[in-house]
Coordinates of C-alpha atoms and ligand atoms in Angstrom, one line a residue:
M19 CA 0.0 0.0 0.0
S20 CA 1.2 3.5 -0.7
D21 CA 2.7 5.6 2.1
V22 CA 0.5 8.5 0.9
S23 CA -2.6 7.0 2.5
R24 CA -0.9 7.4 5.9
P25 CA -0.7 10.8 7.6
S26 CA 2.0 13.1 6.2
P27 CA 5.2 13.3 8.1
A28 CA 4.8 16.3 10.4
G29 CA 4.9 19.5 8.5
V30 CA 5.4 18.0 5.0
R31 CA 2.7 19.3 2.7
T32 CA 2.2 18.8 -1.0
A33 CA 0.9 21.3 -3.6
A34 CA 0.2 20.7 -7.2
V35 CA 0.8 23.2 -10.0
I36 CA -1.2 22.5 -13.1
P37 CA -0.1 24.5 -16.2
A38 CA -3.2 24.9 -18.4
A39 CA -2.4 28.0 -20.4
G40 CA -1.5 26.4 -23.8
R41 CA -3.7 27.0 -26.8
G42 CA -3.6 23.4 -28.0
V43 CA -3.0 24.2 -31.6
R44 CA -2.3 20.5 -32.6
L45 CA -5.9 19.7 -31.4
G46 CA -7.4 21.9 -34.1
P47 CA -9.2 25.3 -33.8
G48 CA -11.4 26.1 -30.8
A49 CA -11.2 26.9 -27.1
P50 CA -7.9 26.6 -25.2
K51 CA -7.1 22.9 -24.9
A52 CA -7.7 22.7 -21.1
L53 CA -11.2 24.0 -21.5
R54 CA -12.3 21.5 -24.1
A55 CA -14.8 19.0 -22.8
L56 CA -14.3 15.3 -22.3
N57 CA -17.6 13.6 -21.8
G58 CA -19.1 17.0 -21.0
T59 CA -16.6 18.1 -18.4
P60 CA -13.6 20.4 -19.2
M61 CA -10.3 18.5 -19.5
L62 CA -8.9 20.8 -16.8
I63 CA -11.5 19.8 -14.3
H64 CA -10.6 16.1 -14.9
A65 CA -7.0 17.0 -14.3
V66 CA -7.7 18.9 -11.1
R67 CA -9.8 16.0 -9.8
A68 CA -7.1 13.5 -10.7
L69 CA -4.5 15.4 -8.5
A70 CA -6.9 16.3 -5.7
A71 CA -7.8 12.6 -5.5
S72 CA -4.5 12.1 -3.7
R73 CA -5.0 12.6 0.1
A74 CA -1.5 14.1 0.2
V75 CA -2.4 17.0 -2.1
S76 CA -3.8 19.9 -0.1
L77 CA -3.4 22.8 -2.6
V78 CA -3.9 22.9 -6.4
V79 CA -2.6 25.9 -8.3
V80 CA -4.2 26.2 -11.8
V81 CA -2.2 28.3 -14.3
A82 CA -4.9 29.5 -16.6
P83 CA -4.9 31.0 -20.1
P84 CA -4.5 34.7 -19.4
D85 CA -7.8 35.7 -21.1
E86 CA -9.7 32.9 -19.3
T87 CA -8.7 33.3 -15.7
A88 CA -12.1 34.4 -14.5
E89 CA -13.8 31.5 -16.5
V90 CA -11.4 29.0 -14.9
K91 CA -12.2 30.3 -11.4
S92 CA -16.0 29.9 -12.1
L93 CA -15.4 26.4 -13.5
L94 CA -13.6 25.4 -10.3
D95 CA -16.4 26.9 -8.2
A96 CA -19.1 25.1 -10.3
H97 CA -17.6 21.5 -10.1
A98 CA -17.5 19.3 -7.1
L99 CA -14.0 19.1 -5.8
P100 CA -12.7 17.7 -2.5
E101 CA -13.2 20.0 0.5
R102 CA -9.8 19.2 2.0
T103 CA -8.1 20.8 -1.0
D104 CA -7.5 24.6 -1.5
F105 CA -7.4 26.1 -5.0
L106 CA -5.6 29.1 -6.5
V107 CA -5.8 30.4 -10.1
V108 CA -3.1 32.5 -11.8
P109 CA -2.7 33.7 -15.4
G110 CA -0.1 31.8 -17.5
G111 CA 2.8 33.0 -19.6
E112 CA 4.2 32.6 -23.1
S113 CA 5.8 29.2 -22.6
R114 CA 5.0 26.2 -20.4
Q115 CA 8.1 27.0 -18.4
E116 CA 7.0 30.6 -17.7
S117 CA 3.5 29.3 -16.7
V118 CA 4.9 26.8 -14.2
K119 CA 7.1 29.6 -12.8
R120 CA 4.0 31.8 -12.2
G121 CA 2.4 28.9 -10.3
L122 CA 5.5 28.5 -8.2
D123 CA 5.6 32.2 -7.4
V124 CA 2.2 32.1 -5.6
L125 CA 2.8 29.0 -3.5
P126 CA 2.4 29.9 0.1
P127 CA 5.0 28.8 2.7
G128 CA 4.7 25.4 4.2
Y129 CA 4.5 23.3 1.0
D130 CA 7.7 21.3 0.8
I131 CA 6.8 19.0 -2.0
V132 CA 5.5 20.3 -5.4
L133 CA 4.0 18.3 -8.2
V134 CA 3.8 19.8 -11.7
H135 CA 1.0 18.2 -13.8
D136 CA -0.1 19.0 -17.4
A137 CA -3.8 19.8 -17.7
A138 CA -3.4 17.9 -20.9
R139 CA -3.1 14.6 -19.0
P140 CA -6.6 14.6 -17.5
L141 CA -6.8 10.9 -16.7
V142 CA -3.7 10.1 -14.6
P143 CA -4.6 7.5 -12.0
V144 CA -4.3 8.5 -8.3
D145 CA -1.9 5.6 -7.7
T146 CA 0.6 7.2 -10.1
V147 CA 0.3 10.5 -8.3
D148 CA 0.9 8.8 -5.0
A149 CA 3.9 6.8 -6.3
V150 CA 5.5 10.1 -7.3
I151 CA 4.9 11.7 -3.9
D152 CA 6.2 8.6 -2.1
A153 CA 9.5 8.8 -4.0
V154 CA 10.0 12.5 -3.2
R155 CA 9.1 11.8 0.4
A156 CA 11.7 9.0 0.3
G157 CA 14.4 11.6 -0.5
A158 CA 14.6 12.1 -4.3
P159 CA 14.9 15.8 -5.3
A160 CA 13.0 15.1 -8.6
V161 CA 10.8 12.2 -9.7
V162 CA 9.2 11.5 -13.0
P163 CA 6.6 8.8 -14.0
A164 CA 7.6 7.2 -17.3
L165 CA 6.9 4.2 -19.5
P166 CA 9.0 2.1 -21.8
L167 CA 8.6 2.8 -25.5
A168 CA 6.7 0.7 -28.0
D169 CA 8.3 2.3 -31.0
T170 CA 11.9 2.3 -32.0
V171 CA 13.2 6.0 -31.9
K172 CA 15.5 7.6 -34.5
E173 CA 17.4 10.8 -34.1
V174 CA 17.2 12.7 -37.4
E175 CA 18.5 15.9 -39.0
P176 CA 15.1 17.7 -39.1
A177 CA 14.0 18.7 -42.6
R178 CA 13.8 22.4 -43.5
T179 CA 10.6 21.8 -45.4
P180 CA 7.9 19.6 -43.7
G181 CA 7.5 16.3 -45.5
E182 CA 11.0 16.2 -47.0
P183 CA 13.0 12.9 -46.3
E184 CA 15.2 13.3 -43.1
P185 CA 18.6 11.7 -42.8
V186 CA 18.9 9.4 -39.7
L187 CA 21.8 10.3 -37.4
A188 CA 21.4 7.6 -34.7
T189 CA 19.2 4.9 -33.2
P190 CA 19.3 5.0 -29.4
E191 CA 18.9 1.6 -27.7
R192 CA 15.1 1.4 -27.1
A193 CA 15.4 -0.6 -23.8
R194 CA 17.2 2.4 -22.2
L195 CA 14.6 5.0 -23.3
R196 CA 11.5 6.1 -21.3
A197 CA 8.5 8.2 -22.4
V198 CA 8.0 10.7 -19.6
Q199 CA 4.7 11.8 -18.2
T200 CA 3.4 14.0 -15.4
P201 CA 2.9 14.7 -12.5
Q202 CA 6.6 15.2 -11.9
G203 CA 7.4 15.6 -8.2
F204 CA 10.0 17.9 -6.6
D205 CA 11.5 19.0 -3.4
R206 CA 10.2 22.6 -3.6
E207 CA 13.5 24.3 -3.0
T208 CA 15.1 22.3 -5.8
L209 CA 12.4 23.2 -8.3
V210 CA 12.4 26.9 -7.4
R211 CA 16.2 27.0 -7.8
A212 CA 16.0 25.2 -11.2
H213 CA 13.5 27.8 -12.5
E214 CA 15.7 30.6 -11.3
T215 CA 18.9 29.1 -12.8
V216 CA 17.9 27.4 -16.1
T217 CA 16.9 29.7 -18.9
D218 CA 17.0 27.3 -21.8
N219 CA 13.6 26.4 -23.3
V220 CA 12.7 23.0 -22.0
T221 CA 9.7 20.7 -22.4
D222 CA 9.6 19.3 -18.8
D223 CA 10.6 20.5 -15.4
A224 CA 12.8 17.5 -14.5
S225 CA 15.3 18.4 -17.2
M226 CA 15.9 21.7 -15.5
V227 CA 16.8 19.8 -12.3
E228 CA 19.1 17.5 -14.4
Q229 CA 20.8 20.7 -15.6
L230 CA 21.6 21.6 -12.0
G231 CA 23.5 18.3 -11.8
L232 CA 21.1 16.6 -9.5
T233 CA 19.7 13.1 -9.8
V234 CA 16.2 12.7 -11.2
V235 CA 14.6 9.3 -10.7
V236 CA 11.9 7.5 -12.8
V237 CA 9.0 5.6 -11.3
P238 CA 6.5 3.6 -13.3
G239 CA 4.0 5.7 -15.2
H240 CA 0.6 4.6 -16.5
E241 CA -0.9 4.3 -20.0
E242 CA -3.9 6.3 -18.9
A243 CA -1.6 9.3 -18.1
F244 CA -1.2 10.0 -21.8
K245 CA -1.2 13.5 -23.1
V246 CA -4.2 14.7 -25.1
T247 CA -2.5 16.3 -28.0
R248 CA -4.2 15.4 -31.3
P249 CA -7.9 14.9 -32.2
L250 CA -7.6 11.0 -31.9
D251 CA -6.4 11.5 -28.2
L252 CA -9.9 13.0 -27.4
V253 CA -11.5 9.8 -28.7
L254 CA -9.2 7.6 -26.6
A255 CA -9.8 9.8 -23.5
E256 CA -13.5 9.5 -23.8
A257 CA -13.2 5.7 -24.3
V258 CA -11.1 5.5 -21.1
L259 CA -13.8 7.5 -19.2
A260 CA -16.5 5.2 -20.6
R261 CA -14.6 2.1 -19.5
R262 CA -14.1 3.6 -16.0
R263 CA -17.8 4.3 -15.8
L264 CA -18.7 0.7 -16.7
N265 CA -16.1 -0.7 -14.2
D266 CA -17.4 1.6 -11.4
G267 CA -20.9 0.2 -12.2
F268 CA -22.8 3.4 -12.9
Ligands
LIG4 O1 2.4 22.3 -25.3 P1 2.4 21.1 -24.4 O2 1.4 20.0 -24.8 O3 3.8 20.6 -24.1 O4 1.8 21.7 -23.1 C1 1.8 20.9 -21.9 C2 1.0 21.7 -20.8 O5 1.6 23.0 -20.6 C3 -0.4 21.9 -21.2 O6 -1.2 21.5 -20.1 C4 -0.5 23.3 -21.5 O7 -1.8 23.9 -21.2 C5 0.6 24.0 -20.6 N1 1.1 25.2 -21.2 C6 1.0 26.4 -20.4 N2 1.5 27.6 -20.8 C7 2.0 27.7 -22.1 C8 2.1 26.5 -22.9 C9 1.6 25.3 -22.4 O8 0.5 26.3 -19.2 N3 2.4 28.9 -22.5

């Protein structure tokens, strides 16, 4: 059983920052991705519920599209969320990295563990969230959930014109590769230092901690923690929700 179901070690509290300010261009035209519905409920609400489902998470900071901050606040008010959890909403920035930084900037004192979770991964199971928290509590400064790859991966020289053939530069050994998901978990002080120190544009938070020279560890991810990126992912997400509904018997 996960340690997270037991009371927190004295004074150790966990907050989750959910960057949700991306436009979701690859999903096609429409509302910002996080506000699009999955089975009638905005993706963001699914993601917030997924993180708040962990008994260890007592604060969720949603980083909203800047023009939609008020709408996100009313969405959080309108949907049933656990009473033990507090919520904050802040406007996001130009990049994911900047959005996460804005979330970190408003974290009150007393939260020593921070999770960063993409709103675009609305279906992450609570056991994955708890496994990440457990590993941070056990002393890792940064923890990422990840899965082995099904596909072989090639490094290429990217084409200047889309669709042109691309020369292959290398084939990394698949057994050593992992596809990384969220929530990623951090010792708060480490993550804040990473965001103050690393200025390169990165696609995840753990890589900033790697650049500080600290060890990042991987724990098993889950296939339902996939990122909703393209239109087909919406179909898959709704199928997962339908299966859960059947299994829950309502
Ligand atoms: O673009 P990508 O799919 O990597 O985005 C991952 C997450 O980061 C999404 O939940 C998206 O809403 C968020 N994001 C953000 N601010 C941005 C860009 C992306 O909060 N400027």
